[in-house]
Tab-separated table of C-alpha atoms and ligand atoms in Angstrom:
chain	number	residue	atom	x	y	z
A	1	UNK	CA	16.994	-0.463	0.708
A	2	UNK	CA	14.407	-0.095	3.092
A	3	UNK	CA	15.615	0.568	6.610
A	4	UNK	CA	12.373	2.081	8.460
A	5	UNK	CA	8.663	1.490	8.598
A	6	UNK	CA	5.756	3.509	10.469
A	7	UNK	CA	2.216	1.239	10.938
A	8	UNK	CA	-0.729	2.005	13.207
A	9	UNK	CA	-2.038	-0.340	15.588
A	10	UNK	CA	-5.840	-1.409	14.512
A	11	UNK	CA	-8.709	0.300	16.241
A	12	UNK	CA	-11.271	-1.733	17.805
A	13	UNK	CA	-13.216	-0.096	15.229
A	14	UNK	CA	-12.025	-1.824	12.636
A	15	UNK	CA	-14.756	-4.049	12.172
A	16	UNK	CA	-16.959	-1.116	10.989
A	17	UNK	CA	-14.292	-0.089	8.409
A	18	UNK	CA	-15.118	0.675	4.553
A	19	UNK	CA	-15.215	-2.748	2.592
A	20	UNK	CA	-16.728	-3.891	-1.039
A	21	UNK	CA	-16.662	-8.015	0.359
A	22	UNK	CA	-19.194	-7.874	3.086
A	23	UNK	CA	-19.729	-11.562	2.474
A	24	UNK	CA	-16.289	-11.911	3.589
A	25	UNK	CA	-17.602	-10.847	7.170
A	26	UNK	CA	-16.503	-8.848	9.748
A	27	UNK	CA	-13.108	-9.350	10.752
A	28	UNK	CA	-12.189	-10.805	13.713
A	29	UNK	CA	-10.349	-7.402	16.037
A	30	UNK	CA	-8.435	-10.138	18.356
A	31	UNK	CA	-6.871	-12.365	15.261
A	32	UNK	CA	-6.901	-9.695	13.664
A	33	UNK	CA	-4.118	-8.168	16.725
A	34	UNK	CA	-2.123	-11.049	15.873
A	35	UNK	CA	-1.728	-10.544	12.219
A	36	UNK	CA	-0.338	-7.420	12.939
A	37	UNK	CA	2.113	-8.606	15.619
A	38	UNK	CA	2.904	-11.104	12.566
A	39	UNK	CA	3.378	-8.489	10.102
A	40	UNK	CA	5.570	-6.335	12.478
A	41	UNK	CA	7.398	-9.191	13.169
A	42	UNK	CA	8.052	-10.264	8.945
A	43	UNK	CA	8.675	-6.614	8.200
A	44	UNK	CA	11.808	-7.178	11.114
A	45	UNK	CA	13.275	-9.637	9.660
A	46	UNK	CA	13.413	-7.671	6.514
A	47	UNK	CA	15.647	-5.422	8.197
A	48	UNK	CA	13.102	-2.885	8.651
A	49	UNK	CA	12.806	-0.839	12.301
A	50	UNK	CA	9.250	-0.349	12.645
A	51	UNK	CA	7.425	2.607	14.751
A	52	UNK	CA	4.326	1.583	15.987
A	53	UNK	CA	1.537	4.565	16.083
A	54	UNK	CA	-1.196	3.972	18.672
A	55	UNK	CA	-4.871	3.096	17.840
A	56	UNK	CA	-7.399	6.073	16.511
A	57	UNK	CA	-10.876	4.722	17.343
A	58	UNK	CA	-12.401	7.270	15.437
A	59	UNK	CA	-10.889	5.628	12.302
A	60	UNK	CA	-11.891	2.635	11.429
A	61	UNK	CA	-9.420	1.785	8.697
A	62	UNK	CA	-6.890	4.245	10.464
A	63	UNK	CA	-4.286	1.249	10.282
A	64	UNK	CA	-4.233	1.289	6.487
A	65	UNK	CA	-1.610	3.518	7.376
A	66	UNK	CA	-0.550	3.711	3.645
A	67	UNK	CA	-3.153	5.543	2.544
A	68	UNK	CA	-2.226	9.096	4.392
A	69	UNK	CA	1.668	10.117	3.343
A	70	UNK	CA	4.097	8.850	0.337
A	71	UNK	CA	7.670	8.358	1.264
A	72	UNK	CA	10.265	8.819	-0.796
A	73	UNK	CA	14.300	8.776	-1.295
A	74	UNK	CA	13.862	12.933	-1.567
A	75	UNK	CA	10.470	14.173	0.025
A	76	UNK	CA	7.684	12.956	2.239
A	77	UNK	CA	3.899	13.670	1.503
A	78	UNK	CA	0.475	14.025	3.529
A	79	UNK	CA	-1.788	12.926	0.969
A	80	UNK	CA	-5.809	13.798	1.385
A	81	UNK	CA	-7.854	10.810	1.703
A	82	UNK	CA	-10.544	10.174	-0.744
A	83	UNK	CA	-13.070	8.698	1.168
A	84	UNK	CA	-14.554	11.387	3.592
A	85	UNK	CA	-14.600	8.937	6.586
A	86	UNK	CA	-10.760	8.840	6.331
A	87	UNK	CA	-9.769	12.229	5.843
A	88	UNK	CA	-9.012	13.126	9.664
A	89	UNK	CA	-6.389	9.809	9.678
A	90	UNK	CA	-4.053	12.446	8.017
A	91	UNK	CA	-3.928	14.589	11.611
A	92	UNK	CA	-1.139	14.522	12.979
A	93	UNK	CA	0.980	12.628	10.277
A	94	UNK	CA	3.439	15.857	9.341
A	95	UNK	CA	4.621	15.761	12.869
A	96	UNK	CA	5.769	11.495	12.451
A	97	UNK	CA	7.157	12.975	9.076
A	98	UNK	CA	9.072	15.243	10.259
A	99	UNK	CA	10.710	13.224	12.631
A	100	UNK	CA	12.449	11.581	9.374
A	101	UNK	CA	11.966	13.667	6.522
A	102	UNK	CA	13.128	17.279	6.446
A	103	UNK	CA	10.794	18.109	3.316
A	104	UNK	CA	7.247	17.188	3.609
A	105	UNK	CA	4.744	18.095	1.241
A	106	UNK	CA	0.750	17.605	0.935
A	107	UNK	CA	-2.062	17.246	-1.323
A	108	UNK	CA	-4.766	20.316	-0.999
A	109	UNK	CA	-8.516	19.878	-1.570
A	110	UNK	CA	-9.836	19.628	-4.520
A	111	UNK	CA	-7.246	17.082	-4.686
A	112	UNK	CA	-7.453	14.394	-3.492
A	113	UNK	CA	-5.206	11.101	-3.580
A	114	UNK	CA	-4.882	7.915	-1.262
A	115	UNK	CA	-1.114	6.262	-0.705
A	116	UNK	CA	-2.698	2.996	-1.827
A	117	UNK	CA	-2.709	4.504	-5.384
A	118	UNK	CA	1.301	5.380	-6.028
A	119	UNK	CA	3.626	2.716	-7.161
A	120	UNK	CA	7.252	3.280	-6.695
A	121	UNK	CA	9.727	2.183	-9.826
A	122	UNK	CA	12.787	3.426	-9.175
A	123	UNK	CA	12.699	7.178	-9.215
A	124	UNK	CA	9.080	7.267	-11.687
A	125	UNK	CA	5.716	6.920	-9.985
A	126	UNK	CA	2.658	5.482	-11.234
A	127	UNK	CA	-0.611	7.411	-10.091
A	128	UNK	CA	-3.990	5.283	-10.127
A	129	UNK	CA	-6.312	7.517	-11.142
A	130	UNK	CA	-9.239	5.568	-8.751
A	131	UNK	CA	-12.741	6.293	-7.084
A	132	UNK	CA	-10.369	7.676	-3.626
A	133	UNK	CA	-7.311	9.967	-6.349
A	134	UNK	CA	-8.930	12.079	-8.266
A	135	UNK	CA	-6.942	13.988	-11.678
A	136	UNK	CA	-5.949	17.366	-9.373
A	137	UNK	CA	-4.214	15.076	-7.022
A	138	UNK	CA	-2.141	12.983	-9.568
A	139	UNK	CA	-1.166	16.106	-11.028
A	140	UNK	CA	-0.541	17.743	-7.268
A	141	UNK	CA	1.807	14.873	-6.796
A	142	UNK	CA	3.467	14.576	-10.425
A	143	UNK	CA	4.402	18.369	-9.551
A	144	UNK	CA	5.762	17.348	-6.531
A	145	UNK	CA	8.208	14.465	-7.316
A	146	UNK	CA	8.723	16.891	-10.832
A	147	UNK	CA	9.901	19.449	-8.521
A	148	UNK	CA	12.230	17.089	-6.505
A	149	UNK	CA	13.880	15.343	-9.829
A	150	UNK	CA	11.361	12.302	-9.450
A	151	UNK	CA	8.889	11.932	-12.264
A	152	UNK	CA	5.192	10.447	-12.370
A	153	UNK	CA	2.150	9.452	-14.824
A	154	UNK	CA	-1.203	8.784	-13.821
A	155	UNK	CA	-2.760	5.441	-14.827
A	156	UNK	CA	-6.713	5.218	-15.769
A	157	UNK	CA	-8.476	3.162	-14.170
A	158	UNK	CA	-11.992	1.379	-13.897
A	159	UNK	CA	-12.283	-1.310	-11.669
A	160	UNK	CA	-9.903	-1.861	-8.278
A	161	UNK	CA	-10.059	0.220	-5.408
A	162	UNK	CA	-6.650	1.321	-5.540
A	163	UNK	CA	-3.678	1.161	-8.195
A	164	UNK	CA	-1.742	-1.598	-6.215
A	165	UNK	CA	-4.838	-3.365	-5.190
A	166	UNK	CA	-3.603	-5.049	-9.170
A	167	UNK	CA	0.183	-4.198	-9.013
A	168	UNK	CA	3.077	-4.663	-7.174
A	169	UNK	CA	6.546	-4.250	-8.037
A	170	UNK	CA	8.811	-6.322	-7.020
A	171	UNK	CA	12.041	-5.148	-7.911
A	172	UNK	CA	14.612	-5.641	-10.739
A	173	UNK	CA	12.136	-5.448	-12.722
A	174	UNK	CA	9.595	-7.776	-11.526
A	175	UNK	CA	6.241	-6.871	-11.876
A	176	UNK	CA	3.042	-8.287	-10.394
A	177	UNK	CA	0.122	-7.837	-12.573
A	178	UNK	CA	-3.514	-8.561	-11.772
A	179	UNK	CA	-7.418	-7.965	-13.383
A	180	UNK	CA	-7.492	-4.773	-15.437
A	181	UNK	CA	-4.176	-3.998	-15.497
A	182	UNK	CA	-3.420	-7.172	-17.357
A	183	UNK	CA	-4.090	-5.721	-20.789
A	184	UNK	CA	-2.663	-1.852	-19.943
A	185	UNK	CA	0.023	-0.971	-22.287
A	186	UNK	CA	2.097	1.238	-19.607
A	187	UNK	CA	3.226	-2.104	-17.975
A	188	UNK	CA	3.981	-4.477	-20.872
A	189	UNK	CA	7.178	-4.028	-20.595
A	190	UNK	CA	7.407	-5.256	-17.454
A	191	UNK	CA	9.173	-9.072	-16.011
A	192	UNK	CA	5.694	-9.827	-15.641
A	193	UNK	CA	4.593	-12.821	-13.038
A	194	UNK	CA	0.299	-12.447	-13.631
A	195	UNK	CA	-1.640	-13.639	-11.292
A	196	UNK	CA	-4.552	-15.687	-11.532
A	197	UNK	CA	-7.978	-14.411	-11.686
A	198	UNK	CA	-9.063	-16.873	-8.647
A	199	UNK	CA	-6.191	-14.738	-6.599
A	200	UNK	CA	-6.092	-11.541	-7.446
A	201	UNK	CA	-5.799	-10.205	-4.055
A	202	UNK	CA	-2.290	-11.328	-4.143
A	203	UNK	CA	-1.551	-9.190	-6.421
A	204	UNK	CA	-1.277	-6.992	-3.469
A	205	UNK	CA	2.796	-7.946	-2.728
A	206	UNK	CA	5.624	-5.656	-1.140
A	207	UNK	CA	9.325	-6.422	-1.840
A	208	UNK	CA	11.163	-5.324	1.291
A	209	UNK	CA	14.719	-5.374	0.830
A	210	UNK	CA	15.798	-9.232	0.634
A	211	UNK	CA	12.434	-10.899	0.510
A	212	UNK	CA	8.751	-10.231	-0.694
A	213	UNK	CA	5.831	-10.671	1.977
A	214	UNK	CA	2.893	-12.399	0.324
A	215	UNK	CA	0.008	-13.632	1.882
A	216	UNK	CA	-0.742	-16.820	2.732
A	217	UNK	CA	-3.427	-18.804	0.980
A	218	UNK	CA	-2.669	-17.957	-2.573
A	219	UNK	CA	-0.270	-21.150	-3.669
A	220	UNK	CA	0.015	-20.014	-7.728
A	221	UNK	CA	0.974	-16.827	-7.257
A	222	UNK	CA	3.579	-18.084	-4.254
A	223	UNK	CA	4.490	-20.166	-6.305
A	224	UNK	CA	5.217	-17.857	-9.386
A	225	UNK	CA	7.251	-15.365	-7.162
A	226	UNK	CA	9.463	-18.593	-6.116
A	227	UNK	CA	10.225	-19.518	-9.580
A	228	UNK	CA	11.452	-16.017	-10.365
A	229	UNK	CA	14.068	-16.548	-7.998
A	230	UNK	CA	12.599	-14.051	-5.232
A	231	UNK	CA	12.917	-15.039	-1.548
A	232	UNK	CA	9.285	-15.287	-0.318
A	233	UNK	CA	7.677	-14.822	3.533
A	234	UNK	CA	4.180	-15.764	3.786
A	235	UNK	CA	1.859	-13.288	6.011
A	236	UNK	CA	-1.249	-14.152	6.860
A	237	UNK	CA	-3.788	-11.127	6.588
A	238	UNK	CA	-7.156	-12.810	6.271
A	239	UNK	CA	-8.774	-10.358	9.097
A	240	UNK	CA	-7.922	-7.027	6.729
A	241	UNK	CA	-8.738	-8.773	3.517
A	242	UNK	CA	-11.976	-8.552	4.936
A	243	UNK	CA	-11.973	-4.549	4.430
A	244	UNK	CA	-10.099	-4.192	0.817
A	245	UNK	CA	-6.791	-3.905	2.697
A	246	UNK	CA	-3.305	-6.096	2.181
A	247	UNK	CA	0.314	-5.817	2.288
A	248	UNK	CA	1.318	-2.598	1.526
A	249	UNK	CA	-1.772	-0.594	2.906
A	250	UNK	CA	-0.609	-1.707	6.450
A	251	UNK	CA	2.779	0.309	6.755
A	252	UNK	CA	4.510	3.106	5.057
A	253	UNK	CA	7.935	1.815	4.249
A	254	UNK	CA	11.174	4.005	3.721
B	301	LIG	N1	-11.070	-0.418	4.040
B	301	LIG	C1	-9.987	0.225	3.428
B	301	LIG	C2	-10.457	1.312	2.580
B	301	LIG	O1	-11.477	1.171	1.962
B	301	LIG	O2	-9.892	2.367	2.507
């Protein structure tokens, strides 16, 4: 059960944030405003409080706030950015931690591991090991969780930019599955619900107590979360598509 969330309002900036679909343009800052209003708003009726962290100009995609810490049932965790244009989005985050986590951890340099890269199942964690996490951070983090009673595994990968740009879990076993993960044996055990090749950004999926935010536009893969019985709110995040980022990138969730 989720009961909190912590996002970060988007920068003006944004439009000059990292992306690999430049022929998806620049997104729009003003609509892009009202998507998050939008997301605030779905995460709410989730259940979810949500703390709202001001703008950082000086960090363009400063509101993919999932990128910087890991929240768990035990620990929090300051991760360290992988791209070097992000790295100074962690400032500050220990002291939001702390207000809610009396144990807070961090990856050290050489390491280096983005948020967007850890799936949560249960108590295990799945560690994308992607251009922006690099091996020494996996393992900084699999010592971590070891240390708390949690467990983790790092997963190789080739092509996404992070581990749940593909996956998503969904809960009771539910797994979204996109692209190269289709064919990896760590998740064939899985209630798989694959997603289309024409879609495969909604792969990107969070389950948030009750109901599962998925963004709007993608009809098969809404479609396929219906029919497993899962209560679905559509979110429309066209505006941060345009930079790699989705669902879970824009909050940390606990
Ligand atoms: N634009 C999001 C990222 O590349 O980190």
């Amino acid at each position: 059960m989720f009961t909190k969330a912590i996002v970060r309002r988007p920068a003006k900036s944004l439009v000059q944030g990292i992306t690999s679909n430049p022929q998806l343009g620049k997104p729009d800052y003003d609509k892009a405003l009202r998507q998050h209003d939008a997301y605030i708003a779905a995460l709410e009726k989730c259940g979810v409080a949500v703390k709202v962290l001001p703008a950082l100009e000086a960090y363009p995609d400063s509101c993919f706030m999932e990128d910087v810490a890991l929240c768990t049932r035990k620990f929090a965790l300051v991760t360290n950015p992988g791209a070097p244009s992000r790295r100074g989005e962690i400032e500050g985050i220990a002291e939001v931690l702390a207000g809610y986590f009396a144990d807070i951890d961090r990856i050290r340099a050489p390491g280096t591991l983005e948020g967007g890269d850890v799936m949560m199942v249960g108590d295990r964690f799945y560690v994308g090991l992607s251009a922006r996490t690099n091996a020494e951070g996996a393992r900084q983090l699999v010592a971590a969780l070891e240390k708390r009673g949690l467990s983790g595994q790092g997963v190789d990968m080739r092509e996404m930019l992070h581990l749940k740009t593909g996956l998503s879990y969904l809960e009771e076993g539910f797994l979204l599955v996109a692209g190269e993960f289709l064919a990896a044996p760590e998740f064939a055990s899985f209630k798989r619900i694959e997603v289309a090749p024409e879609e495969s950004y909604a792969a990107n999926c969070i389950r948030v107590n009750e109901h599962v935010l998925v963004p709007s536009g993608f009809p098969k893969t809404e479609a396929r979360i219906r029919e497993a019985g899962l209560s679905v709110i559509l979110v429309d995040t066209s505006e941060y598509r345009k930079l790699d980022g989705g669902l879970s990138c824009l909050s940390l969730r606990f």
